[in-house]
Amino acid sequence: MSTKPIWRPTPSRVAASRLAEFQRYLEHEQKLSVASYQELHQWSVTQPAAFWKAVWGFTGLIHSEQAKHALLEPERFPGARWFEGARLNYAENLLSGRESGIALISYLENGERRELSWACLRQEVAKVAAALRRCGINEGDRVAGMLPNVPETIIAMLATASLGAVWSSCSPDFGVNGVIDRFGQIEPKLFFACDGYYYNGKVIDCRAKVAEIVPKLNTLKATVIVPVLPSHEAPEGTRSWEAFVTGEEEEPRLQFSQLPFDHPLFILFSSGTTGAPKCIVHGAGGTLLQHLKEHQLHVGLRPEDRLFYFTTCGWMMWNWMVSALASGVTLVLYDGSPFFPQPATLFDIIDEASISVFGVGAKYISGVEKAGLKPGESHALSSLKTILSTGSPLAHESYRYVYRDVKSDVCLSSISGGTDIVSCFVLGNECLPVYEGELQCLGLGMAVEVWDDGGNPVQEQKGELVCTKPFPSAPIGFWNDLEGERYQKAYFASYPGIWAHGDYAEITAVGGMIIHGRSDAILNPGGVRIGTAEIYRQVESLDEILESVCIGQDWQGDVRIILFVVLKDGRELTDELQQNIRSTIRRETTPRHVPAKILHVTSIPKTRSGKIAEVAVRDVVNGKVVANQSSLSNPEALDQFQSLDALQRA
């Protein structure tokens, strides 16, 4: 852990920040003055009702009825009641972000570019909402989408939310079973699907897949095909987007159902490989309020900003990104491979679209570094002020790479949360310094702690990431879990009344956090707990290695560490390279971190949001069945880990 920051904000940036504005708001409205971010965070978790009420007022959340109380029964977790009596609409807040200007800029991998003004976005949402009403879609009905990251996906979601119906989406690269495993549980009445998409130079036609899926979703009233590819007719029994939105009213009026704070908005799905995906239900008010807080107080978004996040519609970062419309920003969308036709594609878009906040997965940053890209030399990047990273821990080397080869004056914020909370526990902050390998700060209003094995809060020690108090974006429940048993088991089984998130983490001396890996993937040789991120950092610093996965193999009554590596083209896993890997790990960590075996593989299984599927690899190596392979983007990669001779001997 570095004691010297790799970046500090200028005094002028701090003074002009949204967080500084919020602190002035608190001084005026609540006569509260704080001397530091840590002091502000402490107040936000000890006075949650006052804090979240202040966020509501500061961000100008639009509502038709105000709640009498911000928080009732705060001692119940789950079960605390937020802003009871309030009435609002999520879509209304997003569509009221700005009166004029550009709302969406969209890129496809084939080079197609579109712009939608705020007026056009509102008009299109009104048309789709009217079409949904004609189909009989009402409050609480489910609408599903198997769609790429294009404007029509946002339009369909906002139209759904405007009526009080519930939106759920996945990316079109899911197989038939993967789609049915998800949407089959929630019984949608309407299904939006694409005719195809572009990825890595290929054109993928989805029409046959749609034709196979639709009969298996027997609650559907209609299926609507969003055109992405040229000259494709909608499959038989479906309706084209154009035919669906064309009605008697040429200019239907935007209408927004006014709904309770905890009215269902999204159903998101867990990406685990241990069984059928969990259907996680998020409420409209909690999602909106949390996202407004994160976007404005942590990222610092203003209406003049342009926000990009590389994400599919099956990852919660899509939902998080879209909510930024409520802050009046322009969203920049991209669908396709980030490395096609060449590794600099997304940096080209930064310059062309004047992106100010650029969000990607940690693996993307390490990938462009491995590709030898130096965007700071090849691109202007004059608009860029913040880089966001999530999906997995951001390696120390990636911090150095960004400040050395991308841009020296940028706030690099690694953030961490998840589908379960459709938001973050740990975030960035443009008013704080950046330290290598650290997430900058605990989220405001989030009572995050790290607990040791005895359930005691610790600092500068590794342990379980927990949240000790309720927060508005906690799920309102799981679908078809009426008694809440699965919900309780998922988050509260370890510590009653305490949210256990499943991350192995450490709070640092400066109040930031290091994520050492997922708790369920922690290595435990000889009873010593080791986070996989500690090993990845060392292994992937070596030039010969593209990426790696590390698991614990059950062996002779204990666990031994097995490391699998993907090599750069033309490289071989020689004895010399293996020795270099082992000596690097031993030198930079401890002898216990050194793998017992190092094996070469050509690819590593990942979830559809790009996360390495460590648990799936571990289960295959240990002879267990991976129950939900449809959650993987490349399940065929698991075949390489099956019954390996090298793992049957010492």
XYZ file of C-alpha atoms in Angstrom:
650
model
C 0.000 0.000 0.000
C 1.412 3.362 -1.059
C 1.626 6.145 1.527
C 2.038 8.799 -1.153
C -0.903 9.643 -3.425
C -0.493 9.167 -7.153
C -2.861 12.113 -7.811
C -4.269 15.043 -5.875
C -7.085 17.355 -6.972
C -6.298 21.011 -7.378
C -7.830 23.396 -4.803
C -9.907 24.926 -7.601
C -11.373 21.535 -8.556
C -12.290 20.836 -4.931
C -13.877 24.275 -4.478
C -15.933 23.899 -7.668
C -17.076 20.323 -6.929
C -20.640 19.161 -6.413
C -19.562 17.778 -3.034
C -18.438 21.238 -1.923
C -21.809 22.565 -3.096
C -23.530 19.891 -1.003
C -21.523 20.853 2.068
C -22.577 24.495 1.599
C -26.174 23.271 1.225
C -25.885 21.420 4.550
C -24.488 24.531 6.242
C -27.446 26.559 4.998
C -30.234 23.993 5.502
C -29.070 22.098 8.578
C -26.437 24.383 10.096
C -23.980 21.502 9.729
C -20.294 22.197 9.181
C -17.787 19.375 8.616
C -14.008 19.555 8.438
C -13.321 16.471 6.309
C -14.889 13.816 4.114
C -14.544 11.277 6.932
C -16.501 13.599 9.226
C -19.209 14.017 6.577
C -19.397 10.250 6.088
C -19.687 9.673 9.837
C -22.592 12.136 10.049
C -24.282 10.516 7.034
C -24.365 7.077 8.681
C -25.213 8.207 12.212
C -28.008 10.526 10.991
C -29.342 8.613 7.961
C -32.778 10.258 7.891
C -31.269 13.743 7.848
C -28.640 12.762 5.276
C -30.975 11.134 2.749
C -33.512 13.946 3.140
C -30.691 16.381 2.343
C -29.720 14.369 -0.758
C -33.369 14.501 -1.904
C -33.450 18.283 -1.504
C -30.013 18.999 -2.948
C -30.517 16.903 -6.093
C -34.022 18.268 -6.704
C -35.695 14.864 -6.915
C -39.072 15.382 -8.617
C -42.126 14.141 -6.708
C -45.848 14.787 -6.492
C -46.194 14.018 -2.774
C -43.611 14.421 -0.031
C -43.042 11.818 2.668
C -43.819 12.741 6.260
C -40.758 10.821 7.479
C -37.506 10.006 5.671
C -36.961 6.792 7.639
C -39.141 4.623 9.862
C -38.007 1.556 11.822
C -34.285 2.124 11.133
C -33.415 -0.743 13.458
C -34.966 -3.265 11.040
C -32.594 -4.552 8.380
C -34.164 -5.636 6.146
C -37.478 -3.955 6.790
C -36.640 -0.277 7.356
C -39.172 1.974 5.589
C -37.877 4.828 3.472
C -39.877 7.956 2.519
C -43.238 6.330 3.166
C -46.058 8.348 1.636
C -43.928 9.932 -1.083
C -45.121 9.659 -4.686
C -42.774 9.932 -7.650
C -41.844 8.437 -11.008
C -38.339 7.329 -11.979
C -38.801 8.068 -15.698
C -40.115 11.565 -14.995
C -36.924 12.375 -13.112
C -34.719 11.108 -15.933
C -36.665 12.865 -18.678
C -36.694 16.190 -16.829
C -32.904 16.374 -16.622
C -32.636 19.100 -19.276
C -34.918 21.069 -21.553
C -32.703 21.115 -24.635
C -29.480 19.779 -26.084
C -28.288 16.242 -26.809
C -29.457 13.444 -24.512
C -27.898 10.398 -26.213
C -24.993 9.778 -28.564
C -24.871 6.185 -29.768
C -22.118 4.223 -31.518
C -22.230 0.728 -32.975
C -19.141 -1.321 -33.726
C -19.775 -0.997 -37.474
C -19.290 2.775 -37.223
C -22.941 3.820 -37.150
C -23.456 6.957 -35.057
C -26.720 8.545 -33.897
C -27.739 11.485 -31.758
C -31.028 12.008 -29.926
C -32.019 15.368 -28.507
C -33.809 15.625 -25.176
C -36.985 16.613 -27.033
C -36.696 13.600 -29.337
C -36.050 11.254 -26.400
C -39.186 12.462 -24.618
C -41.203 12.136 -27.808
C -40.028 8.567 -28.450
C -40.694 7.519 -24.848
C -44.219 8.932 -25.125
C -44.836 6.877 -28.289
C -43.609 3.627 -26.749
C -45.531 4.264 -23.519
C -48.718 4.780 -25.530
C -48.029 1.517 -27.376
C -47.501 -0.303 -24.076
C -50.852 1.020 -22.826
C -52.534 -0.218 -26.013
C -51.045 -3.656 -25.251
C -52.610 -3.619 -21.816
C -49.402 -3.100 -19.835
C -50.241 -1.834 -16.352
C -48.508 -1.015 -13.076
C -46.517 -3.978 -11.812
C -46.508 -5.873 -15.121
C -43.103 -7.063 -16.285
C -41.507 -5.981 -19.553
C -38.346 -7.804 -20.641
C -35.639 -6.832 -23.105
C -32.939 -8.899 -24.828
C -31.187 -5.939 -26.368
C -27.837 -4.294 -27.130
C -26.771 -0.970 -25.645
C -28.684 1.257 -28.075
C -31.109 4.190 -27.643
C -34.188 1.989 -28.155
C -33.280 0.037 -25.013
C -33.277 3.210 -22.925
C -36.501 4.390 -24.588
C -38.267 1.074 -23.889
C -37.103 1.069 -20.264
C -38.205 4.660 -19.635
C -41.589 4.013 -21.248
C -42.013 0.951 -19.034
C -41.085 2.917 -15.907
C -43.376 5.820 -16.837
C -46.352 3.439 -16.510
C -45.158 1.848 -13.289
C -44.395 -1.456 -15.024
C -41.189 -3.340 -14.146
C -38.204 -3.520 -16.510
C -35.737 -6.394 -16.807
C -33.055 -6.809 -19.447
C -30.234 -9.036 -20.616
C -27.718 -8.773 -23.427
C -28.358 -10.532 -26.758
C -25.311 -12.782 -26.393
C -27.218 -14.924 -23.883
C -28.203 -18.354 -25.144
C -31.820 -19.512 -25.240
C -31.588 -21.257 -21.870
C -29.904 -18.268 -20.275
C -32.768 -16.005 -21.349
C -35.434 -18.481 -20.222
C -33.674 -19.050 -16.881
C -34.083 -15.339 -16.199
C -37.245 -14.110 -17.848
C -39.132 -17.369 -17.363
C -39.163 -16.700 -13.610
C -40.725 -13.221 -13.838
C -43.472 -13.934 -16.415
C -43.180 -10.872 -18.667
C -46.172 -9.634 -20.654
C -44.078 -7.989 -23.347
C -40.677 -8.857 -24.817
C -38.385 -6.464 -26.683
C -35.689 -8.292 -28.665
C -33.171 -7.279 -31.307
C -32.794 -8.747 -34.788
C -29.040 -9.016 -34.160
C -25.902 -7.182 -33.160
C -22.250 -6.604 -34.107
C -19.314 -7.979 -32.144
C -15.619 -8.276 -32.962
C -16.162 -7.802 -36.687
C -18.994 -10.314 -36.888
C -22.693 -9.863 -37.587
C -24.761 -12.016 -35.225
C -28.338 -12.711 -36.354
C -30.668 -13.242 -33.366
C -33.937 -13.931 -35.183
C -33.797 -17.727 -34.923
C -33.008 -17.431 -31.212
C -35.945 -15.077 -30.689
C -38.242 -17.511 -32.503
C -37.108 -20.253 -30.099
C -37.460 -18.116 -26.963
C -40.901 -16.604 -27.553
C -42.990 -19.831 -27.290
C -41.283 -20.623 -23.988
C -42.368 -17.294 -22.468
C -46.040 -18.215 -22.426
C -47.194 -15.056 -20.596
C -46.295 -12.756 -23.506
C -48.911 -10.567 -25.130
C -46.489 -9.305 -27.770
C -42.885 -9.459 -28.950
C -41.332 -6.341 -30.490
C -38.206 -6.492 -32.676
C -35.725 -3.609 -32.379
C -33.872 -3.161 -35.706
C -30.095 -3.093 -35.335
C -29.004 -4.817 -38.547
C -29.952 -3.524 -42.007
C -32.723 -5.158 -44.087
C -33.930 -7.665 -41.535
C -37.623 -8.510 -41.341
C -39.186 -9.261 -37.966
C -39.687 -13.006 -37.334
C -43.177 -14.425 -37.818
C -45.454 -13.758 -34.864
C -43.531 -10.636 -33.774
C -43.977 -6.935 -34.491
C -41.415 -4.486 -35.758
C -40.510 -1.513 -33.565
C -41.982 0.871 -36.149
C -45.290 -0.994 -36.364
C -45.512 -1.223 -32.571
C -45.052 2.490 -31.887
C -47.342 3.670 -34.705
C -50.752 4.530 -33.260
C -53.714 6.790 -33.847
C -52.121 9.616 -31.867
C -49.334 11.238 -33.844
C -47.961 13.036 -30.774
C -49.012 11.133 -27.635
C -48.598 13.011 -24.370
C -46.004 11.948 -21.817
C -47.708 10.668 -18.692
C -46.048 9.561 -15.478
C -47.771 7.337 -12.936
C -47.101 8.657 -9.444
C -45.989 5.699 -7.373
C -44.764 4.838 -3.864
C -41.064 5.215 -3.089
C -40.531 1.436 -3.015
C -42.598 0.612 -6.107
C -40.741 -2.053 -8.157
C -38.634 -0.590 -10.982
C -36.003 -3.145 -12.059
C -35.513 -6.875 -11.776
C -31.815 -7.698 -12.002
C -30.282 -11.161 -11.987
C -27.344 -12.535 -10.048
C -24.501 -13.685 -12.276
C -23.366 -16.587 -10.115
C -22.922 -20.123 -11.375
C -24.337 -21.942 -8.352
C -27.955 -22.343 -9.493
C -30.832 -20.514 -11.133
C -30.197 -16.746 -11.174
C -31.702 -14.834 -8.251
C -34.328 -12.307 -9.379
C -33.423 -9.189 -7.408
C -36.181 -6.551 -7.266
C -35.138 -2.903 -6.878
C -37.463 -0.056 -5.991
C -37.807 3.140 -7.989
C -37.195 5.662 -5.215
C -34.233 3.901 -3.631
C -32.523 3.337 -6.980
C -33.053 6.938 -8.063
C -31.981 8.554 -4.791
C -28.885 6.387 -4.477
C -27.843 7.027 -8.083
C -28.368 10.772 -7.738
C -26.114 10.710 -4.680
C -23.411 8.682 -6.407
C -23.519 10.619 -9.662
C -23.521 14.098 -8.165
C -21.680 13.811 -4.837
C -19.116 11.138 -5.750
C -18.607 11.415 -9.530
C -19.435 15.119 -9.554
C -21.728 15.050 -12.601
C -23.147 18.277 -13.988
C -25.491 18.862 -16.969
C -22.556 19.819 -19.205
C -20.871 16.431 -18.661
C -20.840 13.551 -21.115
C -20.806 10.147 -19.435
C -19.704 6.895 -21.046
C -19.719 3.433 -19.501
C -18.704 0.337 -21.421
C -21.449 -2.074 -20.393
C -24.048 -4.478 -21.689
C -27.730 -4.285 -20.773
C -27.314 -7.380 -18.615
C -24.963 -5.658 -16.139
C -26.151 -3.294 -13.415
C -23.744 -0.645 -14.679
C -26.184 -0.104 -17.555
C -28.954 0.786 -15.085
C -26.485 2.940 -13.143
C -25.352 4.747 -16.284
C -28.871 5.455 -17.561
C -29.911 7.031 -14.247
C -27.376 9.796 -14.939
C -29.962 11.345 -17.260
C -31.611 12.591 -14.046
C -28.535 14.792 -13.544
C -28.972 16.270 -17.029
C -25.864 14.716 -18.581
C -25.443 13.456 -22.136
C -24.967 9.685 -22.281
C -22.555 8.206 -24.808
C -23.425 4.597 -25.704
C -21.307 1.974 -27.430
C -22.220 -1.568 -28.442
C -19.597 -3.970 -29.733
C -16.102 -5.137 -28.862
C -14.014 -2.407 -27.193
C -10.964 -3.679 -29.100
C -12.475 -3.666 -32.602
C -11.302 -2.672 -35.106
C -8.289 -1.763 -32.940
C -7.524 -1.253 -29.219
C -7.862 2.551 -29.416
C -11.543 2.470 -30.477
C -12.952 3.777 -27.190
C -10.291 6.472 -26.914
C -11.266 7.629 -30.416
C -14.824 8.005 -29.115
C -13.629 10.020 -26.085
C -12.205 12.636 -28.430
C -15.004 12.535 -30.991
C -17.853 12.745 -28.449
C -16.021 14.970 -25.914
C -16.517 12.476 -23.090
C -15.711 13.891 -19.652
C -16.408 10.798 -17.499
C -15.186 7.508 -18.955
C -16.191 4.224 -17.314
C -14.800 0.759 -18.089
C -13.995 -2.547 -16.410
C -10.627 -3.010 -14.740
C -9.788 -5.730 -17.263
C -10.169 -3.231 -20.105
C -7.529 -0.955 -18.593
C -5.081 -3.823 -18.143
C -5.947 -5.010 -21.665
C -5.056 -1.740 -23.390
C -1.839 -1.575 -21.371
C -0.940 -5.112 -22.494
C -1.694 -4.006 -26.071
C 0.979 -1.295 -25.731
C -1.470 1.599 -26.142
C -0.368 5.083 -25.061
C -3.484 7.223 -25.518
C -1.832 10.246 -23.911
C 0.469 10.427 -26.940
C -2.006 9.449 -29.668
C -5.158 11.271 -28.496
C -6.036 14.736 -27.222
C -8.323 13.593 -24.346
C -8.863 17.272 -23.530
C -12.453 16.725 -22.354
C -11.602 13.835 -20.016
C -11.626 14.630 -16.291
C -12.611 11.331 -14.598
C -12.026 7.632 -15.295
C -14.206 5.090 -13.483
C -13.268 1.431 -13.136
C -15.226 -1.507 -11.742
C -15.920 -5.208 -12.268
C -12.801 -6.389 -10.436
C -10.014 -4.847 -8.338
C -7.887 -2.364 -10.277
C -4.229 -3.379 -10.055
C -1.527 -1.006 -8.835
C 0.086 -1.235 -12.268
C -3.139 -0.019 -13.892
C -3.105 3.099 -11.715
C 0.462 3.809 -12.829
C -0.420 3.112 -16.442
C -3.329 5.570 -16.445
C -1.317 8.415 -14.943
C 1.763 7.668 -17.054
C 0.278 6.786 -20.443
C -3.339 8.018 -20.498
C -3.656 11.344 -18.679
C -1.820 12.730 -15.657
C -4.582 15.112 -14.556
C -7.585 12.843 -14.189
C -9.438 11.470 -11.167
C -9.105 7.679 -11.438
C -11.868 6.190 -9.299
C -12.168 2.463 -8.757
C -15.694 1.738 -7.509
C -17.289 -1.373 -6.016
C -20.805 -2.528 -5.269
C -22.956 -4.822 -7.295
C -26.172 -6.071 -8.796
C -27.466 -6.785 -5.303
C -27.617 -3.061 -4.438
C -27.688 -1.678 -8.029
C -25.079 0.794 -6.780
C -21.835 1.018 -4.792
C -20.557 0.582 -1.262
C -17.162 2.119 -2.058
C -16.610 4.902 -4.580
C -14.478 7.691 -5.902
C -14.376 11.308 -4.853
C -12.912 14.104 -6.963
C -12.078 16.014 -3.750
C -9.788 13.296 -2.347
C -6.348 12.064 -3.398
C -5.932 8.795 -5.307
C -3.687 6.080 -3.880
C -2.431 3.137 -5.941
C -4.549 0.028 -5.482
C -7.132 1.770 -3.284
C -10.759 2.712 -3.758
C -10.950 6.271 -2.490
C -13.756 6.301 0.061
C -16.776 4.622 1.622
C -20.036 5.753 0.077
C -21.964 8.488 1.838
C -24.905 7.073 3.754
C -23.445 3.559 3.590
C -22.412 2.194 7.018
C -19.652 0.015 5.583
C -17.234 -1.824 7.851
C -14.758 -4.703 7.554
C -15.194 -7.459 10.143
C -12.741 -10.108 11.291
C -13.660 -13.755 11.863
C -15.036 -12.871 15.302
C -17.413 -10.261 13.896
C -15.370 -7.299 15.161
C -14.796 -4.177 13.033
C -11.151 -3.792 12.020
C -9.013 -1.342 10.074
C -5.831 -2.116 8.148
C -6.744 -5.795 8.463
C -8.452 -8.089 5.974
C -11.974 -9.294 6.602
C -15.567 -9.419 5.420
C -17.160 -6.294 3.928
C -20.451 -5.646 5.745
C -23.005 -2.863 5.943
C -24.405 -2.420 9.432
C -27.377 -0.138 8.725
C -30.164 0.058 6.132
C -29.769 2.048 2.931
C -32.421 3.061 0.339
C -31.159 0.951 -2.586
C -31.230 -2.373 -0.751
C -33.490 -4.733 -2.735
C -37.159 -4.609 -1.865
C -37.009 -8.399 -2.177
C -36.515 -11.330 -4.513
C -39.167 -12.243 -7.054
C -41.482 -15.048 -5.831
C -39.867 -15.010 -2.375
C -42.974 -13.982 -0.448
C -41.647 -14.814 3.014
C -38.229 -13.332 2.268
C -36.366 -16.541 3.116
C -34.015 -16.480 0.111
C -33.379 -12.759 0.589
C -32.437 -13.287 4.237
C -30.217 -16.242 3.358
C -28.408 -14.323 0.619
C -27.269 -11.354 2.717
C -28.138 -11.757 6.402
C -27.366 -15.403 7.198
C -23.837 -14.700 8.485
C -24.812 -11.832 10.796
C -28.531 -11.238 11.570
C -29.466 -7.648 10.777
C -26.112 -7.011 9.068
C -25.631 -7.069 5.290
C -22.697 -9.344 4.382
C -21.705 -8.490 0.827
C -19.314 -11.330 0.026
C -16.201 -9.238 -0.562
C -12.888 -9.835 1.232
C -11.613 -6.344 1.912
C -9.511 -3.990 4.012
C -10.082 -0.395 5.145
C -6.830 1.547 4.772
C -5.157 4.090 7.023
C -6.447 6.978 4.863
C -10.057 5.747 4.916
C -10.033 4.096 1.507
C -10.507 0.414 0.766
C -8.675 -2.458 -0.891
C -10.773 -5.302 -2.305
C -8.809 -8.556 -2.098
C -11.361 -10.686 -3.941
C -14.687 -12.401 -3.495
C -15.142 -14.176 -0.172
C -16.404 -17.332 -1.877
C -13.210 -17.479 -3.959
C -10.778 -16.868 -1.097
C -7.881 -19.317 -1.000
C -7.281 -21.087 2.291
C -4.053 -23.146 2.185
C -3.096 -24.327 5.644
C -5.924 -22.256 7.120
C -4.444 -18.939 5.942
C -6.911 -16.753 4.003
C -5.500 -15.295 0.784
C -7.331 -12.993 -1.619
C -6.992 -13.928 -5.279
C -6.425 -10.278 -6.268
C -3.130 -10.358 -4.354
C -1.851 -13.067 -6.726
C -3.350 -11.623 -9.927
C -1.576 -8.347 -9.326
C 1.835 -10.025 -9.334
C 1.203 -12.508 -12.144
C -0.338 -10.045 -14.568
C 2.507 -7.583 -14.094
C 4.631 -9.971 -16.153
C 4.819 -9.107 -19.833
C 4.288 -12.674 -21.073
C 0.897 -13.097 -19.364
C -2.412 -11.701 -20.616
C -4.584 -12.842 -17.705
C -4.898 -15.554 -15.095
C -7.263 -17.390 -12.768
C -6.282 -18.779 -9.393
C -8.260 -21.376 -7.412
C -7.924 -23.688 -4.448
C -7.833 -27.424 -5.205
C -8.866 -29.850 -2.479
C -5.721 -31.904 -1.861
C -4.821 -34.461 0.805
C -7.079 -32.963 3.452
C -5.981 -29.378 2.747
C -6.133 -26.874 -0.103
C -3.356 -26.138 -2.583
C -3.163 -23.131 -4.898
C -3.445 -23.769 -8.643
C -2.695 -20.966 -11.095
C -3.860 -21.026 -14.720
C -2.378 -18.482 -17.126
C -3.264 -17.215 -20.609
C -0.126 -16.233 -22.492
C 0.483 -13.657 -25.182
C 0.664 -15.025 -28.715
C 3.909 -16.842 -29.384
C 4.856 -17.236 -25.710
C 5.301 -20.594 -23.978
C 5.001 -21.624 -20.346
C 8.640 -22.612 -19.987
C 10.305 -23.722 -16.760
C 12.034 -20.341 -16.717
C 8.721 -18.443 -16.922
C 7.199 -20.624 -14.204
C 10.158 -19.894 -11.971
C 9.816 -16.166 -12.698
C 6.116 -16.285 -11.766
C 6.842 -18.100 -8.496
C 9.746 -15.862 -7.511
C 7.714 -12.710 -8.288
C 4.813 -13.900 -6.143
C 7.127 -14.981 -3.297
C 9.087 -11.723 -3.378
C 6.063 -9.412 -3.514
C 3.708 -11.331 -1.198
C 4.563 -14.386 0.947
C 5.672 -17.991 0.361
C 2.102 -19.115 1.139
C 0.869 -17.255 -1.963
C 3.085 -19.305 -4.302
C 1.007 -21.753 -6.395
C 1.651 -25.461 -6.160
C 0.980 -25.824 -9.895
C 1.049 -23.398 -12.825
C -0.786 -24.527 -15.969
C -1.389 -22.956 -19.376
C -4.925 -22.451 -20.767
C -6.075 -20.638 -23.899
C -9.042 -18.857 -22.323
C -10.660 -18.234 -18.950
C -14.414 -18.533 -18.289
C -16.075 -15.229 -17.463
C -19.507 -13.986 -16.542
C -21.337 -11.873 -19.089
C -20.266 -8.738 -17.243
C -16.626 -9.742 -17.784
C -15.785 -11.046 -14.318
C -13.538 -14.099 -14.004
C -15.630 -17.085 -12.903
C -13.266 -18.334 -10.198
C -15.875 -20.418 -8.383
C -16.884 -22.203 -11.595
C -13.251 -23.103 -12.338
C -12.733 -24.274 -8.756
C -15.835 -26.454 -8.905
C -14.773 -28.089 -12.176
C -11.264 -28.785 -10.852
C -12.733 -30.301 -7.692
C -15.142 -32.510 -9.643
C -18.317 -30.559 -8.872
C -21.090 -29.673 -11.321
C -21.394 -26.046 -12.444
C -25.141 -25.666 -12.302
C -25.749 -22.428 -14.185
C -23.332 -22.305 -17.103
C -25.699 -20.000 -19.001
C -24.416 -17.194 -16.777
C -21.027 -17.512 -18.514
C -20.166 -15.726 -21.737
C -17.856 -18.597 -22.773
C -18.893 -21.792 -20.917
C -16.884 -23.879 -23.380
C -13.726 -22.560 -21.690
C -14.515 -24.759 -18.678
C -13.659 -27.861 -20.733
C -9.942 -27.048 -20.414
C -10.109 -27.432 -16.623
C -11.814 -30.841 -16.621
C -9.928 -33.905 -15.250
C -6.429 -32.551 -15.805
C -3.728 -35.180 -15.337
C -1.354 -32.622 -13.832
C -3.798 -32.038 -10.977
C -4.041 -35.707 -10.052
C -0.466 -35.837 -8.725
C 1.757 -33.940 -6.347
